[in-house]
PDB file of C-alpha atoms in Angstrom:
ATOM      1  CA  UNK A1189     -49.211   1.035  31.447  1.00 86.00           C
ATOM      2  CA  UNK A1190     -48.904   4.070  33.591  1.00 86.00           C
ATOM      3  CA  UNK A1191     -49.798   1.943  37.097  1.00 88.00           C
ATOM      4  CA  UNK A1192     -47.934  -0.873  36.032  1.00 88.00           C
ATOM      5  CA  UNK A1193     -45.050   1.666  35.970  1.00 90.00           C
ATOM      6  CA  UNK A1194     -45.829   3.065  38.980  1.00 92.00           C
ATOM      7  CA  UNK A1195     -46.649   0.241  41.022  1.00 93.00           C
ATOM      8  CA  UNK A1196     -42.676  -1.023  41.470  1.00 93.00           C
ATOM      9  CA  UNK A1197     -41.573   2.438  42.475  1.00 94.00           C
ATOM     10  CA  UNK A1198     -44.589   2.667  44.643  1.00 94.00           C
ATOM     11  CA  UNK A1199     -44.143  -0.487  46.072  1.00 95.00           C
ATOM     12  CA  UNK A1200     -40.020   0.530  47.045  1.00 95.00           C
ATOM     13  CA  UNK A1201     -41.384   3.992  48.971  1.00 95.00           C
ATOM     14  CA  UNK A1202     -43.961   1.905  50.898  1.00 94.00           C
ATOM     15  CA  UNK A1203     -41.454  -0.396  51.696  1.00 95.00           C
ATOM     16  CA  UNK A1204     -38.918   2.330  52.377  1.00 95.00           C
ATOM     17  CA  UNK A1205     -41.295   3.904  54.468  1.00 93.00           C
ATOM     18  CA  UNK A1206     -41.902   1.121  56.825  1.00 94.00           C
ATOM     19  CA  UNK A1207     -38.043   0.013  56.732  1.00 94.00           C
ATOM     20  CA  UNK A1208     -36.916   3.472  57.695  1.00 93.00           C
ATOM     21  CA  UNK A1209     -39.800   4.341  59.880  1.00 91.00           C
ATOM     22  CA  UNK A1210     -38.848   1.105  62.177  1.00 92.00           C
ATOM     23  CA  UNK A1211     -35.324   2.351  61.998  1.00 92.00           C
ATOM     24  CA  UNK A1212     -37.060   5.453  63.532  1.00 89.00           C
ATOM     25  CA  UNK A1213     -39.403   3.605  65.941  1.00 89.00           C
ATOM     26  CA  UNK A1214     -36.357   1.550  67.667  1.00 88.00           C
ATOM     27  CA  UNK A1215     -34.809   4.388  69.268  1.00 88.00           C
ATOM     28  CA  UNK A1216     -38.140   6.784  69.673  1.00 85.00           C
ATOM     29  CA  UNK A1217     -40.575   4.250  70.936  1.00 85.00           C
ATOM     30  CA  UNK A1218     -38.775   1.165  71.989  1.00 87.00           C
ATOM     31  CA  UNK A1219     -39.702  -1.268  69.535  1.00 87.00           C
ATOM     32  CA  UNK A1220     -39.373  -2.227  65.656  1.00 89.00           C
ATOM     33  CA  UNK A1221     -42.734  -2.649  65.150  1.00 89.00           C
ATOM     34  CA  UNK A1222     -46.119  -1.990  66.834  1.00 87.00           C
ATOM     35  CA  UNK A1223     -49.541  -3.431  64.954  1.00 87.00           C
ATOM     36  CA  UNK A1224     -51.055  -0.441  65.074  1.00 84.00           C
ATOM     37  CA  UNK A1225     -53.681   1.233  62.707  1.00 84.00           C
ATOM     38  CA  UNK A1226     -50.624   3.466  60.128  1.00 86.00           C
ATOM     39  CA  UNK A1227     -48.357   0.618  60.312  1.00 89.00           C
ATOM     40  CA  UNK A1228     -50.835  -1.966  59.405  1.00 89.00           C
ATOM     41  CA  UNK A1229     -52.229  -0.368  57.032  1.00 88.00           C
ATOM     42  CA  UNK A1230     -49.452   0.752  55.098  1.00 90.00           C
ATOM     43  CA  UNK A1231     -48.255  -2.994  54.907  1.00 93.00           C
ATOM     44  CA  UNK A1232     -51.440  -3.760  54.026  1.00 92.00           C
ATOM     45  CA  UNK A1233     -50.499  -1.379  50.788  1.00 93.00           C
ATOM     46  CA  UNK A1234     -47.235  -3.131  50.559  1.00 94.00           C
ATOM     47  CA  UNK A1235     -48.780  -6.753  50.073  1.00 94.00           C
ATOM     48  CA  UNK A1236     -51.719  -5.000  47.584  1.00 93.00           C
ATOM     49  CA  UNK A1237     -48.918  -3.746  45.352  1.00 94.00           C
ATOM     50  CA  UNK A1238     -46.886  -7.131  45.677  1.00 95.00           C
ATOM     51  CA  UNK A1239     -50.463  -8.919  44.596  1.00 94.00           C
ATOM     52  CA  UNK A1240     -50.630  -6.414  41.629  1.00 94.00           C
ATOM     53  CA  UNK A1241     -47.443  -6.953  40.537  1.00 94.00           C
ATOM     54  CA  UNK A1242     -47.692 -10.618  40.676  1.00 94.00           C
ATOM     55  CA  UNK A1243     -51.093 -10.294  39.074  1.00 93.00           C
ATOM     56  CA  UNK A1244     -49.890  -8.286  36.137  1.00 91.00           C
ATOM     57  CA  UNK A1245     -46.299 -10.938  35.351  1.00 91.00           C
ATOM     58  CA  UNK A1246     -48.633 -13.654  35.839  1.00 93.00           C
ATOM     59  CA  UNK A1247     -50.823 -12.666  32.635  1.00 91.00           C
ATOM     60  CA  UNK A1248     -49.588 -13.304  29.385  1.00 87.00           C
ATOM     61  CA  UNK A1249     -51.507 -11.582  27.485  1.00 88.00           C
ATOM     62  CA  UNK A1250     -51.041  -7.697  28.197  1.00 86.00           C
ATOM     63  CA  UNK A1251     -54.656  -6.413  27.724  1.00 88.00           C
ATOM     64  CA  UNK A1252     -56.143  -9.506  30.082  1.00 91.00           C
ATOM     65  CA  UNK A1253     -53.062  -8.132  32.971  1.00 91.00           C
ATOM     66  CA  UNK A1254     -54.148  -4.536  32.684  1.00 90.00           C
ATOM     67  CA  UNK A1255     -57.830  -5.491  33.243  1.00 91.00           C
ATOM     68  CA  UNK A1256     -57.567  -8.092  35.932  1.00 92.00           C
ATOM     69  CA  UNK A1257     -54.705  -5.336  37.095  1.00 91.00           C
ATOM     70  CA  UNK A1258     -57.152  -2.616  37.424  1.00 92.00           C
ATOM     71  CA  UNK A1259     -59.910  -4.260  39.258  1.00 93.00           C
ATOM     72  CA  UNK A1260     -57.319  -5.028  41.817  1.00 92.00           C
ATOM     73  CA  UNK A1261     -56.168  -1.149  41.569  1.00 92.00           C
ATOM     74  CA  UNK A1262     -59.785   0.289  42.421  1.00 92.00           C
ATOM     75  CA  UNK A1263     -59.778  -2.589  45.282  1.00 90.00           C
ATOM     76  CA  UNK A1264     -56.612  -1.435  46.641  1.00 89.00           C
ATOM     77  CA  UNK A1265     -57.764   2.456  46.487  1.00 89.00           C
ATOM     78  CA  UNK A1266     -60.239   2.093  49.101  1.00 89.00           C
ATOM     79  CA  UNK A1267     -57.019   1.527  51.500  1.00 88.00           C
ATOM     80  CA  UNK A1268     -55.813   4.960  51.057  1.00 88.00           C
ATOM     81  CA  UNK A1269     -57.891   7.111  52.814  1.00 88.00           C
ATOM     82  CA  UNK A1270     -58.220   4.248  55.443  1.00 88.00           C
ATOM     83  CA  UNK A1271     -53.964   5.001  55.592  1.00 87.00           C
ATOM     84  CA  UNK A1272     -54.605   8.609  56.132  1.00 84.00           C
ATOM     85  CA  UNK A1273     -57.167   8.865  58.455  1.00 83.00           C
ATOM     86  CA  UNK A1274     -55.640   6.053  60.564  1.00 83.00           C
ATOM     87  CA  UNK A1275     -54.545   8.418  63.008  1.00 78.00           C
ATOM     88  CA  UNK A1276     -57.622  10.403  63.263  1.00 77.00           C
ATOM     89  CA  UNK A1277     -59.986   7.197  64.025  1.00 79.00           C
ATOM     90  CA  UNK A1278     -57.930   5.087  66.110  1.00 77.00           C
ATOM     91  CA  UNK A1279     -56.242   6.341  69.240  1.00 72.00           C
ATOM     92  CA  UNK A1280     -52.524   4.515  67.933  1.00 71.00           C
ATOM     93  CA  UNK A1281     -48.925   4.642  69.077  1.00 73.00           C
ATOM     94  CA  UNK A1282     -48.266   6.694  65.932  1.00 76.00           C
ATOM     95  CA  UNK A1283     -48.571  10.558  65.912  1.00 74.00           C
ATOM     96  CA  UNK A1284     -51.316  12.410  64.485  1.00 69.00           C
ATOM     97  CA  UNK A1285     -50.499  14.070  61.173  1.00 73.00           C
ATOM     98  CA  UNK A1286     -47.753  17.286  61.876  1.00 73.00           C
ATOM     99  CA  UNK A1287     -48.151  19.080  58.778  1.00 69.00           C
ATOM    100  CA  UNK A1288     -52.057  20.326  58.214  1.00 68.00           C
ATOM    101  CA  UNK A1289     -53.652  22.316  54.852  1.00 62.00           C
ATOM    102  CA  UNK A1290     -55.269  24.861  57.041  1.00 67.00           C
ATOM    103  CA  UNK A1291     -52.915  24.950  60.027  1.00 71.00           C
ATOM    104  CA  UNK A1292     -49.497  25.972  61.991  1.00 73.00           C
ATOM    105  CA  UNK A1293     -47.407  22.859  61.592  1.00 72.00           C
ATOM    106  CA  UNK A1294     -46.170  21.700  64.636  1.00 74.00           C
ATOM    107  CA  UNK A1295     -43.332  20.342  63.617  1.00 78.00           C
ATOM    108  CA  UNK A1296     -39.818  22.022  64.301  1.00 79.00           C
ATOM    109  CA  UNK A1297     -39.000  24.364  61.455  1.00 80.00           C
ATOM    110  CA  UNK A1298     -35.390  22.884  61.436  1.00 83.00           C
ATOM    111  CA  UNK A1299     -36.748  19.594  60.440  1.00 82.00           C
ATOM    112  CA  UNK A1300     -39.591  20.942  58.265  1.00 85.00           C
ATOM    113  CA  UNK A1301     -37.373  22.885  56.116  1.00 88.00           C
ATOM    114  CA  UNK A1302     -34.829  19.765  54.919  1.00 88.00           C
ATOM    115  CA  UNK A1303     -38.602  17.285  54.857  1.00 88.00           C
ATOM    116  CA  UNK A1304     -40.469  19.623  52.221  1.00 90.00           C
ATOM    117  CA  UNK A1305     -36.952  19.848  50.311  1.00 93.00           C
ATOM    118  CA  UNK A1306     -36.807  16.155  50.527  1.00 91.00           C
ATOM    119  CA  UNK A1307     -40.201  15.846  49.667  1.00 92.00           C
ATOM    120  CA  UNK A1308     -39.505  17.489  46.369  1.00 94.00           C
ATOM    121  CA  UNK A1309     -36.562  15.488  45.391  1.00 94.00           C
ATOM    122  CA  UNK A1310     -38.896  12.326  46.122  1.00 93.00           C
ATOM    123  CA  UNK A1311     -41.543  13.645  43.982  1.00 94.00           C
ATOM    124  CA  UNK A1312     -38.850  14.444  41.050  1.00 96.00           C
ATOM    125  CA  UNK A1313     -37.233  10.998  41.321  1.00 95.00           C
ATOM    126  CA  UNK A1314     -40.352   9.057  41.026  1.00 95.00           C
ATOM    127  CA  UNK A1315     -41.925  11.136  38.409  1.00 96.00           C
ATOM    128  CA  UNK A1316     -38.496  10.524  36.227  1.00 95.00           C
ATOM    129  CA  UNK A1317     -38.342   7.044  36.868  1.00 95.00           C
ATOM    130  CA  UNK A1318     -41.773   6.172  36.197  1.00 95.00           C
ATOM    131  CA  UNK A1319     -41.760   8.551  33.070  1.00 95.00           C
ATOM    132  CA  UNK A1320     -38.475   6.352  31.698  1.00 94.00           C
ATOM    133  CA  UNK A1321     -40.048   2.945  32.811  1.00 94.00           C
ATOM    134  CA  UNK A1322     -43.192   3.794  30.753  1.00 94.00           C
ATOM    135  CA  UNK A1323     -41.114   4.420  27.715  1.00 93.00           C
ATOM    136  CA  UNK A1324     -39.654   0.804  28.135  1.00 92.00           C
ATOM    137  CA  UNK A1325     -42.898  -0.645  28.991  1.00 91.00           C
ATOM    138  CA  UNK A1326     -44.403   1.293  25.262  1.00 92.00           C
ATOM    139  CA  UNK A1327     -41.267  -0.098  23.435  1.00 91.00           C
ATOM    140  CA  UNK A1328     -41.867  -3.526  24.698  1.00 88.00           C
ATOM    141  CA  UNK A1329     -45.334  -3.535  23.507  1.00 88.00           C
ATOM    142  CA  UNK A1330     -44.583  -1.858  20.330  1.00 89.00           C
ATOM    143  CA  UNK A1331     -42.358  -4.995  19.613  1.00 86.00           C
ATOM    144  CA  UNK A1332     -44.759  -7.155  21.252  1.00 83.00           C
ATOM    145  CA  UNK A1333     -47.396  -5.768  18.565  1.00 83.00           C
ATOM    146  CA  UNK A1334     -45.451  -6.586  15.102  1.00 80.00           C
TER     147      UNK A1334
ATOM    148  CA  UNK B  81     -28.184  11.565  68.339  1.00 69.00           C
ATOM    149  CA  UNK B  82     -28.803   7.755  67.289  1.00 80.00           C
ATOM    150  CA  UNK B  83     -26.481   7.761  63.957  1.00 86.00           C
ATOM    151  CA  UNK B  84     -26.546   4.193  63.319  1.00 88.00           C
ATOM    152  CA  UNK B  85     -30.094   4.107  62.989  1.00 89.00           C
ATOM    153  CA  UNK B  86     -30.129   7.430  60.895  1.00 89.00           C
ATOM    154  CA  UNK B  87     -27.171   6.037  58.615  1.00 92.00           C
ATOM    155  CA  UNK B  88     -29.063   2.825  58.808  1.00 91.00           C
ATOM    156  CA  UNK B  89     -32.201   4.733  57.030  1.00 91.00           C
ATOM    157  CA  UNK B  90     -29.810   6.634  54.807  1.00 92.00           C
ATOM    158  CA  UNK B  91     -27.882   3.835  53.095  1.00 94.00           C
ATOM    159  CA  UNK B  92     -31.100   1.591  52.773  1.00 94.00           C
ATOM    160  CA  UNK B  93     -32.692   4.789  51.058  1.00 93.00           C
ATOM    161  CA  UNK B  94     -29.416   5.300  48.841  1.00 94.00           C
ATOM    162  CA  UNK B  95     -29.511   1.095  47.790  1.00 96.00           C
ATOM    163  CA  UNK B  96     -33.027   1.292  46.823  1.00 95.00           C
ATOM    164  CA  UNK B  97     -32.961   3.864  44.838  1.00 94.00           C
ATOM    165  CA  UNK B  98     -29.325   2.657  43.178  1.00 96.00           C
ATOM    166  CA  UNK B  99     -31.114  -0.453  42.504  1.00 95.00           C
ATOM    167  CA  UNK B 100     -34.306   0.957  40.736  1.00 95.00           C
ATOM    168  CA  UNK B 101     -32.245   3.069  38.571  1.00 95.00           C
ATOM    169  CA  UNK B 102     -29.707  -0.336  37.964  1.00 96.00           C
ATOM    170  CA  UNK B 103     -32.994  -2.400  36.467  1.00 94.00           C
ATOM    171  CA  UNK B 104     -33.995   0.312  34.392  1.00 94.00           C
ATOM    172  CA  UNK B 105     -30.839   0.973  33.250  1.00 94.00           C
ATOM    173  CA  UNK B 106     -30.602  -2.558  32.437  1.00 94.00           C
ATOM    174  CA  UNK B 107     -33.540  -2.843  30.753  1.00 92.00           C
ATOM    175  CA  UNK B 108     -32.945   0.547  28.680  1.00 91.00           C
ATOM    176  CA  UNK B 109     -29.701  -1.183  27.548  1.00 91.00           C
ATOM    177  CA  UNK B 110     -31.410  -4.951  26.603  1.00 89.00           C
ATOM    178  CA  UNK B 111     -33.871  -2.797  24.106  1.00 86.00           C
ATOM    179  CA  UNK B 112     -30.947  -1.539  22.663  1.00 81.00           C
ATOM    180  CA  UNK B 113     -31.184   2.363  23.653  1.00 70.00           C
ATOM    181  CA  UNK B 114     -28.345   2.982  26.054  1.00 60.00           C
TER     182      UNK B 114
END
């Protein structure tokens, strides 16, 4: 219940992010889109949480859609790290990571400053959204129960 | 400063969001709770 409720919101950030980061990319590098590694794998996440939802709507049965929904969810996990080291192993277009556990950031503090602020409002959205979409998606199964 | 493509980002960011909150405000209200 919990990743079917956070698979729509997670699916609009991924999309955001590669809407917004092309918006970006137009006037910084010259072009919309580049097929490099961060960029094609993050739309590779895209289409893996379009193929879960569509898995999980296309089972009736709620129990069968979970299952089938979290083979596809340990499938799809190996793509993460492959996301975040994408800059590490392949020599791309896109930066190298800015922000670091162990080191300076070397991103401008002016921009750093509004990011982690926005940051947190991103995290607090999606954790109340998904919180109140997981309520509906209990109630729905409650009734679907009786 | 390119402001179309940073109001560009903005207002896509702002719909999104709008429209997530919309369908689950929507489908609060069809289980009766809103």
């Amino acid at each position: 219940m919990m990743a079917s409720s956070l698979s729509v919101t997670g699916a609009m950030f991924t999309f955001l992010s590669l809407a917004t980061g092309s918006l970006w990319g137009k006037p910084t590098w010259g072009t919309w889109w580049v097929w490099d590694a961060r960029t094609t794998s993050t739309l590779i996440l895209l289409f893996l949480y379009a193929g879960f939802i569509s898995l999980q709507s296309s089972i009736d049965d709620p129990r069968r859609a979970d299952r089938a929904g979290a083979v596809l969810a340990i499938v799809g996990l190996m793509n993460v790290p492959i996301i975040y080291f994408s800059v590490q192993w392949w020599n791309t277009l896109h930066q190298g990571a800015t922000i670091r556990m162990f080191r300076q950031p070397t991103i401008a503090l002016p921009m750093l400053i509004p990011m982690l602020i926005l940051l947190a409002a991103c995290w607090l959205y999606s954790i109340a959204v998904i919180l109140t979409r997981v309520r509906c998606i209990i109630v729905e199964r409650e009734e679907l129960a009786r | 400063m390119n402001w179309p493509y940073v109001w560009g980002a903005y207002l896509l960011t702002l719909a999104a969001m709008c429209g997530e909150l919309l369908g689950l405000w929507l489908r609060r209200k069809r289980q009766g709770r809103e």
